[in-house]
Short mmCIF file of C-alpha atoms in Angstrom, two decimals:
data_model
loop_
_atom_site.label_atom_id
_atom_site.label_comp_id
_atom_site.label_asym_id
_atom_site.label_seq_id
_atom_site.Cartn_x
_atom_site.Cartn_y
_atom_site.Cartn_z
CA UNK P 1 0.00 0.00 0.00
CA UNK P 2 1.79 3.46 -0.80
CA UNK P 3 1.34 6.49 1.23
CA UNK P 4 -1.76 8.58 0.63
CA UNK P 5 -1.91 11.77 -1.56
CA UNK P 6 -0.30 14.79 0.91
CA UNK P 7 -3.95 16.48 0.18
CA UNK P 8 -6.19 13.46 1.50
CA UNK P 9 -3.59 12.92 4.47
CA UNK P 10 -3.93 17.16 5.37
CA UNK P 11 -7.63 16.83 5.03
CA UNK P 12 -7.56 14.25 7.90
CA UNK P 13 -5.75 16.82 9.85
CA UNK P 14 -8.45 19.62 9.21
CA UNK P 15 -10.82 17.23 10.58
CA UNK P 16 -9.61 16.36 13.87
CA UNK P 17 -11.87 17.40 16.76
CA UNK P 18 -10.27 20.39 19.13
CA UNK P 19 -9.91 19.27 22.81
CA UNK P 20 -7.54 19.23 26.20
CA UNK P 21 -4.97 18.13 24.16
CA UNK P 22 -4.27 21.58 22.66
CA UNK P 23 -2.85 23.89 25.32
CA UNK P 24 -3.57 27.76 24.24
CA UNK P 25 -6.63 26.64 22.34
CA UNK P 26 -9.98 28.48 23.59
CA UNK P 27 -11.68 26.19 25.75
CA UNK P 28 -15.06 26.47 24.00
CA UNK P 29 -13.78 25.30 20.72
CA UNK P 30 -13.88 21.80 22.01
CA UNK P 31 -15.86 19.76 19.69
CA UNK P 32 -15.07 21.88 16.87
CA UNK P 33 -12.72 20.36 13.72
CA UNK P 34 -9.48 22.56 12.86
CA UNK P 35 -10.79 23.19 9.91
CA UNK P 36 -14.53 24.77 11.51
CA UNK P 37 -12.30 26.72 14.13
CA UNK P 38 -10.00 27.98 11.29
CA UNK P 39 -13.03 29.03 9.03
CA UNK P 40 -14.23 30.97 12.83
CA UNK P 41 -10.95 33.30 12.14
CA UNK P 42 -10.65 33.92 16.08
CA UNK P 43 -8.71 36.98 17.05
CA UNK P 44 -6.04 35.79 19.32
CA UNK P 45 -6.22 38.52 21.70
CA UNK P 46 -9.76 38.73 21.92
CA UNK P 47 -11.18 35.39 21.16
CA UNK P 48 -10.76 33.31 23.79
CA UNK P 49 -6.96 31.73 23.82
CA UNK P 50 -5.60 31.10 27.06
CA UNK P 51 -2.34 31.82 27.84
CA UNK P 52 0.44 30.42 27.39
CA UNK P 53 -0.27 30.60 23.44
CA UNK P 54 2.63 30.24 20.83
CA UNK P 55 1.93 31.46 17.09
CA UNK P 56 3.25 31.70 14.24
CA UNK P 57 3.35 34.94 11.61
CA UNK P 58 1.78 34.24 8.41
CA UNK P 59 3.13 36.51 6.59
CA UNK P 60 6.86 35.82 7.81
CA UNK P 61 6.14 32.46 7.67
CA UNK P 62 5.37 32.83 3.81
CA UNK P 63 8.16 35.26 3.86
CA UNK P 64 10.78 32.64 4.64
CA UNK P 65 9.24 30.15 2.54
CA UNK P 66 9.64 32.26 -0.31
CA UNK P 67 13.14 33.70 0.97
CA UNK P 68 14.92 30.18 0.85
CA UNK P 69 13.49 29.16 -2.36
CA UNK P 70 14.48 32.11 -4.10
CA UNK P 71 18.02 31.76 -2.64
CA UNK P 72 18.30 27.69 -3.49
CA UNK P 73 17.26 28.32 -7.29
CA UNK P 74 19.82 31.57 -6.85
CA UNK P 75 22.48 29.26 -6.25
CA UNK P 76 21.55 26.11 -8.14
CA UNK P 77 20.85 24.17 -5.23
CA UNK P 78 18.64 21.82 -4.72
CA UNK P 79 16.54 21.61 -1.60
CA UNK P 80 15.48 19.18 1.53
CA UNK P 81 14.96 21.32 3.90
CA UNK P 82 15.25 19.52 7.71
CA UNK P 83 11.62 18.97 8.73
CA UNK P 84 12.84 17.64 12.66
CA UNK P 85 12.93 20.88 13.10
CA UNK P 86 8.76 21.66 13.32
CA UNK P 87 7.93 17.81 12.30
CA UNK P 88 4.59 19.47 10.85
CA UNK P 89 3.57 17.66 7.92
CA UNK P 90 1.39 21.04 6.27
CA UNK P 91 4.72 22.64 6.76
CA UNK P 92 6.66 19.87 4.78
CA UNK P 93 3.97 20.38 2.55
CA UNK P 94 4.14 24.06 1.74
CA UNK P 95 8.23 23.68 1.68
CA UNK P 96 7.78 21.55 -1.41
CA UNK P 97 5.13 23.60 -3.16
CA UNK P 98 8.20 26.22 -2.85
CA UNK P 99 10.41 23.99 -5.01
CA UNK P 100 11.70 21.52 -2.35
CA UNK P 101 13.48 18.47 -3.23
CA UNK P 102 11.99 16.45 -0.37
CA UNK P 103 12.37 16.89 3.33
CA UNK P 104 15.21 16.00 5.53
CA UNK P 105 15.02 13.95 8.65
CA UNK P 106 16.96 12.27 11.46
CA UNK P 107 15.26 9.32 13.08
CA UNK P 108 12.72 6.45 11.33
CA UNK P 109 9.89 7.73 13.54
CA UNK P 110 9.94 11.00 11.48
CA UNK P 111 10.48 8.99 8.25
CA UNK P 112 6.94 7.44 9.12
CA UNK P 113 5.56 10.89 9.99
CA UNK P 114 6.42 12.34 6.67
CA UNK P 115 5.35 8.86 4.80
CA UNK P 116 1.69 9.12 6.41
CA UNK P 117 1.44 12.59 4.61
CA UNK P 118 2.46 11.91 0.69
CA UNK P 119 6.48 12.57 1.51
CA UNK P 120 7.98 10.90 -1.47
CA UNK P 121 11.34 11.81 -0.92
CA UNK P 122 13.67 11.53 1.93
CA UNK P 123 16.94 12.48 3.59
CA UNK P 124 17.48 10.64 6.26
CA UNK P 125 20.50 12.85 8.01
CA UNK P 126 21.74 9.77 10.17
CA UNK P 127 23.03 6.27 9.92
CA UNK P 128 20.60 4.24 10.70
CA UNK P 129 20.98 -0.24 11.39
CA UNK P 130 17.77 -0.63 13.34
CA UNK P 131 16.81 -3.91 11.45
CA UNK P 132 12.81 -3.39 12.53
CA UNK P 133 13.09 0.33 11.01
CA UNK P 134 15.34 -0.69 7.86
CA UNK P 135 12.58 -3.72 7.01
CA UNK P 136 9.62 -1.09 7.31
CA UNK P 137 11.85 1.31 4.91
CA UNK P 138 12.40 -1.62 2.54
CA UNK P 139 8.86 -2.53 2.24
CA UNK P 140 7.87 1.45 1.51
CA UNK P 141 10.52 1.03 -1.36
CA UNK P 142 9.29 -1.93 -2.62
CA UNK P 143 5.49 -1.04 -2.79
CA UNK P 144 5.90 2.56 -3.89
CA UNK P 145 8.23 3.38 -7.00
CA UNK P 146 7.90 7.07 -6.43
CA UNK P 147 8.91 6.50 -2.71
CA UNK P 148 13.12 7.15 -2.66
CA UNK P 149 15.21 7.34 0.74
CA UNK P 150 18.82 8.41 1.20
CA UNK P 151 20.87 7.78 4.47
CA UNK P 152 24.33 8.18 5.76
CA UNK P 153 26.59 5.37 6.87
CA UNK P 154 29.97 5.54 8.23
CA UNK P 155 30.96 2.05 9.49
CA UNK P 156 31.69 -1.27 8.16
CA UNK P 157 29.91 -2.32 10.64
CA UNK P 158 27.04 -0.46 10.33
CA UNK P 159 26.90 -1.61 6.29
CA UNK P 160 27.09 -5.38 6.97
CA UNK P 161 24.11 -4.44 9.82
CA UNK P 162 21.80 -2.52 7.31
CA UNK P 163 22.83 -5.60 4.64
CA UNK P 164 21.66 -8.49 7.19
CA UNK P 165 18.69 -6.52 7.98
CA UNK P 166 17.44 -5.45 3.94
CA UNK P 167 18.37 -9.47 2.15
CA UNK P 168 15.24 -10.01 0.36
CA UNK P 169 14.61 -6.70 -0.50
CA UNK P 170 13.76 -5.98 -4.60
CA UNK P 171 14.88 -2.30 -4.33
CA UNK P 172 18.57 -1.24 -2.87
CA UNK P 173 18.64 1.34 -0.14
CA UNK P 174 21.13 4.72 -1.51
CA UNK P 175 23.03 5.23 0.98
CA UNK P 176 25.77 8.56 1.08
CA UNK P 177 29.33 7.76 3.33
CA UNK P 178 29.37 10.68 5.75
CA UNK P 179 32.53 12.29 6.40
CA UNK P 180 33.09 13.74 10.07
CA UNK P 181 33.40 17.57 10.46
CA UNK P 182 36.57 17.19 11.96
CA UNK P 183 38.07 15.57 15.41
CA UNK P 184 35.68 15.02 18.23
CA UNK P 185 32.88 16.00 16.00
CA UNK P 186 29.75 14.04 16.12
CA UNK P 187 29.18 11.16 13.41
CA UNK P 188 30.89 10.40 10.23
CA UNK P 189 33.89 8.65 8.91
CA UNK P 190 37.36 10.37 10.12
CA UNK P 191 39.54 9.83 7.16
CA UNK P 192 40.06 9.10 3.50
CA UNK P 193 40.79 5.87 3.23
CA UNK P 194 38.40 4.75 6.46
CA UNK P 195 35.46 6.40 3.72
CA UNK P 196 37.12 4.05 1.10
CA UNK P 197 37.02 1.22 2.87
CA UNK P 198 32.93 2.52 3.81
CA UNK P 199 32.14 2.46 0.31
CA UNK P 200 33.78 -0.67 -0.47
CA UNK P 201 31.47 -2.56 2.00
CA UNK P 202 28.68 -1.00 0.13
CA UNK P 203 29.61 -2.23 -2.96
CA UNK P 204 30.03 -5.69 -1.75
CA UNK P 205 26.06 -5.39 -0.82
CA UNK P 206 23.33 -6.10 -3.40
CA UNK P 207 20.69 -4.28 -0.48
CA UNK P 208 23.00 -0.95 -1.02
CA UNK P 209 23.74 1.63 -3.07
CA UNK P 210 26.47 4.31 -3.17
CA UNK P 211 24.99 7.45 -4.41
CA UNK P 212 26.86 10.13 -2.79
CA UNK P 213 28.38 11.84 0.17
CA UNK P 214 27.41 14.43 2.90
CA UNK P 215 28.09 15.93 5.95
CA UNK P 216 26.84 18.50 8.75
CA UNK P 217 29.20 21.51 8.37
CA UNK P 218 27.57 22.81 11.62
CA UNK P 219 29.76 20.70 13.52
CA UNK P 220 33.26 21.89 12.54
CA UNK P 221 34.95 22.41 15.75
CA UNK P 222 36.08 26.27 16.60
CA UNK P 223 33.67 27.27 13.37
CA UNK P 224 35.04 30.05 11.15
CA UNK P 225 34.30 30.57 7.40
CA UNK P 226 37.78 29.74 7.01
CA UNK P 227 37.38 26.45 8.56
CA UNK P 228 33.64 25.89 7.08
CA UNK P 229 34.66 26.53 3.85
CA UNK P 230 38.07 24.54 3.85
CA UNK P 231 35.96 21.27 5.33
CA UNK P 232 33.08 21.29 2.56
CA UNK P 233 36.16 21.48 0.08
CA UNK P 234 37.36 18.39 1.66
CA UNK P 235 34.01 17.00 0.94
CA UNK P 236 33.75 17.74 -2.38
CA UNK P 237 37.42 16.43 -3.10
CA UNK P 238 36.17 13.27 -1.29
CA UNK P 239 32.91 13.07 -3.81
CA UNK P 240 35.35 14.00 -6.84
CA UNK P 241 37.87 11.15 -5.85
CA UNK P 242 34.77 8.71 -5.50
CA UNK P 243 34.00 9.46 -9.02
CA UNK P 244 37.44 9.05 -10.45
CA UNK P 245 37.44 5.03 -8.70
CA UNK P 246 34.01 4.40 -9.93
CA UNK P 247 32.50 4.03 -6.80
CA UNK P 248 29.15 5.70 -8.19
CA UNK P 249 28.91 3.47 -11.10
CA UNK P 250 25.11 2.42 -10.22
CA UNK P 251 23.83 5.80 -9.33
CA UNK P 252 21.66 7.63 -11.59
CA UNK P 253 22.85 11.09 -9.99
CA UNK P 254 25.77 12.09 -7.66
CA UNK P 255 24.66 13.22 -4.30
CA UNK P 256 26.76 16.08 -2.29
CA UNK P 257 25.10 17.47 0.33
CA UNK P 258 25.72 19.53 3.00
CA UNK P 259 23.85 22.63 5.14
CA UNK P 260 22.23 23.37 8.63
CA UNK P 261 20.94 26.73 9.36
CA UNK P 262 24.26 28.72 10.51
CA UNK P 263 26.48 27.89 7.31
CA UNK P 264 24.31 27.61 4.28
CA UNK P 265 26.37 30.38 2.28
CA UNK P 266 29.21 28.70 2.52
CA UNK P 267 27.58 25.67 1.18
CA UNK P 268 26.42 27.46 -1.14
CA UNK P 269 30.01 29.10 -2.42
CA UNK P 270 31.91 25.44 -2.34
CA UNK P 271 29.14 23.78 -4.14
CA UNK P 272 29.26 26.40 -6.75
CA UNK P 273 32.78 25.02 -7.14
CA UNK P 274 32.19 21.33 -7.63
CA UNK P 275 33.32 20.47 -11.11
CA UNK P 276 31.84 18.11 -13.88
CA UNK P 277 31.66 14.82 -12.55
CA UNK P 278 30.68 11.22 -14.84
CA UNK P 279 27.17 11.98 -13.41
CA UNK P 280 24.46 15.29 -13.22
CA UNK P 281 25.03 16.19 -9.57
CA UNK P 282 22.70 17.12 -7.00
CA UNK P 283 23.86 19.53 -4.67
CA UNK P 284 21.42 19.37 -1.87
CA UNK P 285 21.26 22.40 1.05
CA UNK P 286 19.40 21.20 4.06
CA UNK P 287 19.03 23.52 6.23
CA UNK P 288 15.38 23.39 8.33
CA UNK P 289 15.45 26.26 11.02
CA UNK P 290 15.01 28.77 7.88
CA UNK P 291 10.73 28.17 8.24
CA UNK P 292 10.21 30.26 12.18
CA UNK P 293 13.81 31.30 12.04
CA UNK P 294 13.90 32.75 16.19
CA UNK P 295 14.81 35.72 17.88
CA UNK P 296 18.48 34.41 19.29
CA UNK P 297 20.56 31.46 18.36
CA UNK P 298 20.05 31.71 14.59
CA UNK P 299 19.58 35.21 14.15
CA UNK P 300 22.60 36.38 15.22
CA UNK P 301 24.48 33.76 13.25
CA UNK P 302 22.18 33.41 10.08
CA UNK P 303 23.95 33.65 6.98
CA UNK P 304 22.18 36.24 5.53
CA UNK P 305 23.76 38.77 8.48
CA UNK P 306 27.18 37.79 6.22
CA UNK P 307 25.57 38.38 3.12
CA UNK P 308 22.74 41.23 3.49
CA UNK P 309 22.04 41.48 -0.23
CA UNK P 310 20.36 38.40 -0.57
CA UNK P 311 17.76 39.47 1.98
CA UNK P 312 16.73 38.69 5.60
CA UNK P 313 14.58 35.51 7.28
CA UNK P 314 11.80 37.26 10.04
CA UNK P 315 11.68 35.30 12.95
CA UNK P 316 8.11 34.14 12.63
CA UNK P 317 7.37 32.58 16.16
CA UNK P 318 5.86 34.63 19.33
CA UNK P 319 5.01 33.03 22.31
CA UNK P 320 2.26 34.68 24.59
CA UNK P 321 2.18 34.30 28.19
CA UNK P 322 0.63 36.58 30.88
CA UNK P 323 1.46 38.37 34.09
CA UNK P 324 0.49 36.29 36.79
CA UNK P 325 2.60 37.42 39.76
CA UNK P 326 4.18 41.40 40.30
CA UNK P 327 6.01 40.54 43.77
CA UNK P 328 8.37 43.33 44.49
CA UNK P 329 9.01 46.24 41.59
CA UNK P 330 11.99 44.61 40.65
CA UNK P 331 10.47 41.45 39.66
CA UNK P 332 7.34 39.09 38.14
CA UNK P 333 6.54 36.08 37.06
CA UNK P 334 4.40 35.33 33.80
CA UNK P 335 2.84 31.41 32.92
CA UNK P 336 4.86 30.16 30.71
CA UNK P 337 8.17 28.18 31.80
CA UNK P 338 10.24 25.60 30.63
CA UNK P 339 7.49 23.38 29.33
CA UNK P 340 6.24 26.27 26.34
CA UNK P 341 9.47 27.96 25.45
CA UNK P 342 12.53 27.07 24.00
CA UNK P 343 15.92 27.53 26.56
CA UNK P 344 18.51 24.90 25.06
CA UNK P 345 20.69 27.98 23.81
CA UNK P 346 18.90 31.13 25.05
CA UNK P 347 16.26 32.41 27.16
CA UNK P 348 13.17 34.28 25.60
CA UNK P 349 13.45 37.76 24.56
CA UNK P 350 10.44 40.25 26.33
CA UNK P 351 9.53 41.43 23.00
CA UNK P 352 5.67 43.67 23.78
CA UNK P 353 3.59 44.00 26.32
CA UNK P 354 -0.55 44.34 25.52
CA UNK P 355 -2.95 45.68 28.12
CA UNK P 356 -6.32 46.78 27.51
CA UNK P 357 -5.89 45.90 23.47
CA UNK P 358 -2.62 48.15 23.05
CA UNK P 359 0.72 46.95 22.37
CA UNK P 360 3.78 48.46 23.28
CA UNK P 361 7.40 47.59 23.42
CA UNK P 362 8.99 45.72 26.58
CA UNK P 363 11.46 48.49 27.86
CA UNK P 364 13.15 47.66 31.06
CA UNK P 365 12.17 43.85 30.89
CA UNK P 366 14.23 41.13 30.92
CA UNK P 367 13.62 37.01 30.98
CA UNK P 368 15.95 36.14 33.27
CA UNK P 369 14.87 32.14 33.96
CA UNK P 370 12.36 29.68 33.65
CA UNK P 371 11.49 27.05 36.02
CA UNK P 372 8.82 24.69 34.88
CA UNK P 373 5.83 26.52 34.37
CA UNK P 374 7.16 30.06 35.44
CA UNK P 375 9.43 33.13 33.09
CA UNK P 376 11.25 35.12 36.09
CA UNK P 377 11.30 38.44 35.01
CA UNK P 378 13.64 41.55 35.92
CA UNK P 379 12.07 44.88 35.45
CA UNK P 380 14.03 48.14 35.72
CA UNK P 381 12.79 51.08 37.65
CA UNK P 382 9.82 52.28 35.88
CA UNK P 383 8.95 49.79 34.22
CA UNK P 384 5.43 49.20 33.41
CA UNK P 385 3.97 45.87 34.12
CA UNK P 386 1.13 44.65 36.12
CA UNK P 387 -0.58 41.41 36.74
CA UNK P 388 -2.92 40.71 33.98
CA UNK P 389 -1.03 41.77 31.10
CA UNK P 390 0.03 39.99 28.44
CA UNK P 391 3.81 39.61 27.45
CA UNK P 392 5.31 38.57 23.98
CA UNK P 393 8.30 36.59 24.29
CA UNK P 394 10.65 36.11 21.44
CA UNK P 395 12.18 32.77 21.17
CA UNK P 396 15.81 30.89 20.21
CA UNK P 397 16.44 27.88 18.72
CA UNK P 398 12.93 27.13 16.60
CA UNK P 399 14.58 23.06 16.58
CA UNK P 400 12.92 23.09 20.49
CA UNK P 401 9.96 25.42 20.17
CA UNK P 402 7.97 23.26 17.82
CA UNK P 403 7.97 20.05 20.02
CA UNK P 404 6.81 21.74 22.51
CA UNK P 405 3.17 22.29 21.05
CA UNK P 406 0.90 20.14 19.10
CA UNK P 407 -1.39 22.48 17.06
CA UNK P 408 0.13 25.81 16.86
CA UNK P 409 -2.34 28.92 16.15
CA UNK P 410 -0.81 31.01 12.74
CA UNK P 411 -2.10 34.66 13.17
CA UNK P 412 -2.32 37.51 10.66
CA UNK P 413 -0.33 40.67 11.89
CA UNK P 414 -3.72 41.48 13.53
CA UNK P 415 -4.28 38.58 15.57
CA UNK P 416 -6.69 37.06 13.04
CA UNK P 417 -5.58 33.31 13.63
CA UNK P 418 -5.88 32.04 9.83
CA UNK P 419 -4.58 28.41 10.10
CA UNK P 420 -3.28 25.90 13.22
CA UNK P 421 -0.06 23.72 12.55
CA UNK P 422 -0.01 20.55 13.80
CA UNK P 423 3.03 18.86 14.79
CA UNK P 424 4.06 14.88 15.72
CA UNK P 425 6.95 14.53 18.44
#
């Protein structure tokens, strides 16, 4: 049986009933489907969402969208943008109606995710020898031709694992050797001849095939363009090499792919670099954080800040949360903590304050920590807070703000909520 039509499997989602499960959501819009509370265009202020409530800007949401597209046809890239980042299948869904490739992923889990909504091609950004996982994969490939899956290895081992598992199989796994990003990095092959040896396990498979290399430039230790741009060379030298042995003699296409969220211009400059090769190349850029950008972590180190002329992501994502405690005039404490709001790399930014339907900027306030279900705020002399007002927070690091909600609330720039995302952690 292959995977339904992405349209049939996001008409399932507009018909799921609104209940407890959805934190934010206004409590009398249990009962209702998505799609009947969508059609109500509730204003988020003023029609009845509860705080804490995280949404997303539509129209910097479409902006990115648009944004990263532009920029991967800009630089002849291909695109699979890294959907573990807001595992929300309408969102994989719009990426490739803006010219993605297919979507990046990291675990099987997500693989089925993406499956059960039309996803008909996959990076998988990991190695993967779960035999239960590869079998499932094997059986999508067999019973859907349109269905194709690329994953890294970087073992021996982990070859003659993903061969015991896949015998029987009528279609061969592609697999791309993944070279390290440099000592004490995370996964990948360390040198050279260690990826030779790699690829020469996979050609001794009939369940595999060599169709490429990759790597996660984010990972190069002490990270510099210098250094960024001098390890994707080394990858491309590696993929050139592999073409001059033959090693890609039963691929269609030569895979090189690289790209997180911080480094994608420098992908971008190497890959414009590769030469001719036996076989059309795919460069594919990855990078997933792009979609809600954020207000900290990627912001400050996007590549566009290097490179202003090709324009500026808008971090999309604003998370509401209200004034419940004003204990001394230094301090308060709003409802939102660790369980609503991203903190892995940075705390959220006090971004506005509303009270009484008027918005104003959060002078003097400052997020200083979270404890579970708690922001600790410091407020400067004068500033103007009380209990009962609502606070936008600015958020860092979209890869933990997504799994942190299941239907997410997407809000014209006047509160008019438009659409709700739903995600699968």
């Amino acid at each position: 049986m292959t995977a339904d039509s992405p349209s049939e499997a996001l008409a399932r989602l507009a018909e799921e009933r609104v209940d407890h499960r959805f934190k934010g959501l206004p409590p009398d819009a249990d009962g209702h489907t998505v799609a009947e509370l969508a059609a109500q265009r509730r204003n988020l202020f003023t029609g009845g969402f509860a705080t804490p409530v995280l949404a997303l800007s539509a129209d910097r949401l479409e902006h990115n969208l648009e944004l990263m597209e532009t920029y991967a046809t800009r630089h002849g890239l291909a695109f699979a943008p890294h959907g573990k980042t807001s595992m929300a299948p309408q969102l994989f869904q719009r990426q490739i109606e803006h010219g993605a490739w297919g979507i990046t992923l990291a675990v099987p889990h997500q693989v089925r995710v993406a499956r059960a909504f039309g996803v008909q091609r996959v990076f998988l950004a990991n190695e993967l020898v779960d035999a239960a996982a590869l079998r499932w994969i094997s059986a999508q490939l067999d019973t859907d031709p349109g269905f194709r899956l690329v994953c890294y290895v970087d073992s021996v081992r982990g070859v003659e694992l993903m061969d015991a598992a896949l015998r029987g199989a009528s279609r061969p796994l592609d697999v791309v050797v993944e070279l390290t990003a440099g000592d004490g990095a995370r996964t990948g092959v360390r040198t050279e001849a260690e990826c030779a040896a790699v690829a020469d396990a996979v050609a001794a498979t009939r369940t595999l095939r060599l169709v490429g290399v990759a790597g996660y430039e984010g990972e190069v230790p002490q990270a510099t363009p210098e250094r960024v741009h001098a390890w994707l060379r080394r990858l491309v030298s590696l993929a050139v090499d592999f073409d001059k042995a033959g090693r890609f003699a039963e691929a269609d296409q030569i895979l090189v792919s690289a790209g997180g969220s911080a480094w994608f211009d420098a992908v971008a400059d190497v890959f414009a670099e590769i030469p001719e090769l036996s076989r059309p190349v795919l460069k594919l850029l990855r990078s997933g954080a792009y979609v809600s950008h954020d207000d900290g972590h990627y912001r400050k180190l996007t590549p566009f800040n290097r490179v202003p002329e090709e324009g500026a992501l808008e971090p999309a994502f604003r998370l509401w949360t209200q004034v419940v405690s004003r204990p001394s005039p230094e301090q308060a404490f709003t409802n939102a903590g660790k369980r609503d709001a991203a903190y892995d790399l940075d705390l959220p930014f006090a971004q506005v304050v509303r009270r009484d339907g008027r918005e104003r900027p959060a002078a003097g306030i400052e997020v200083t920590g979270l404890s579970d279900q708690h922001a600790w705020l410091r407020t400067a002399p004068g500033a103007d807070l009380e209990v009962g007002d609502w606070v936008g927070l600015g958020l860092s690091h979209p890869c933990t703000s997504f799994d942190k909600w299941q239907l997410i609330p997407v809000a014209e720039a006047d509160g008019t909520v438009v659409d709700y995302i739903r995600t699968f952690f």
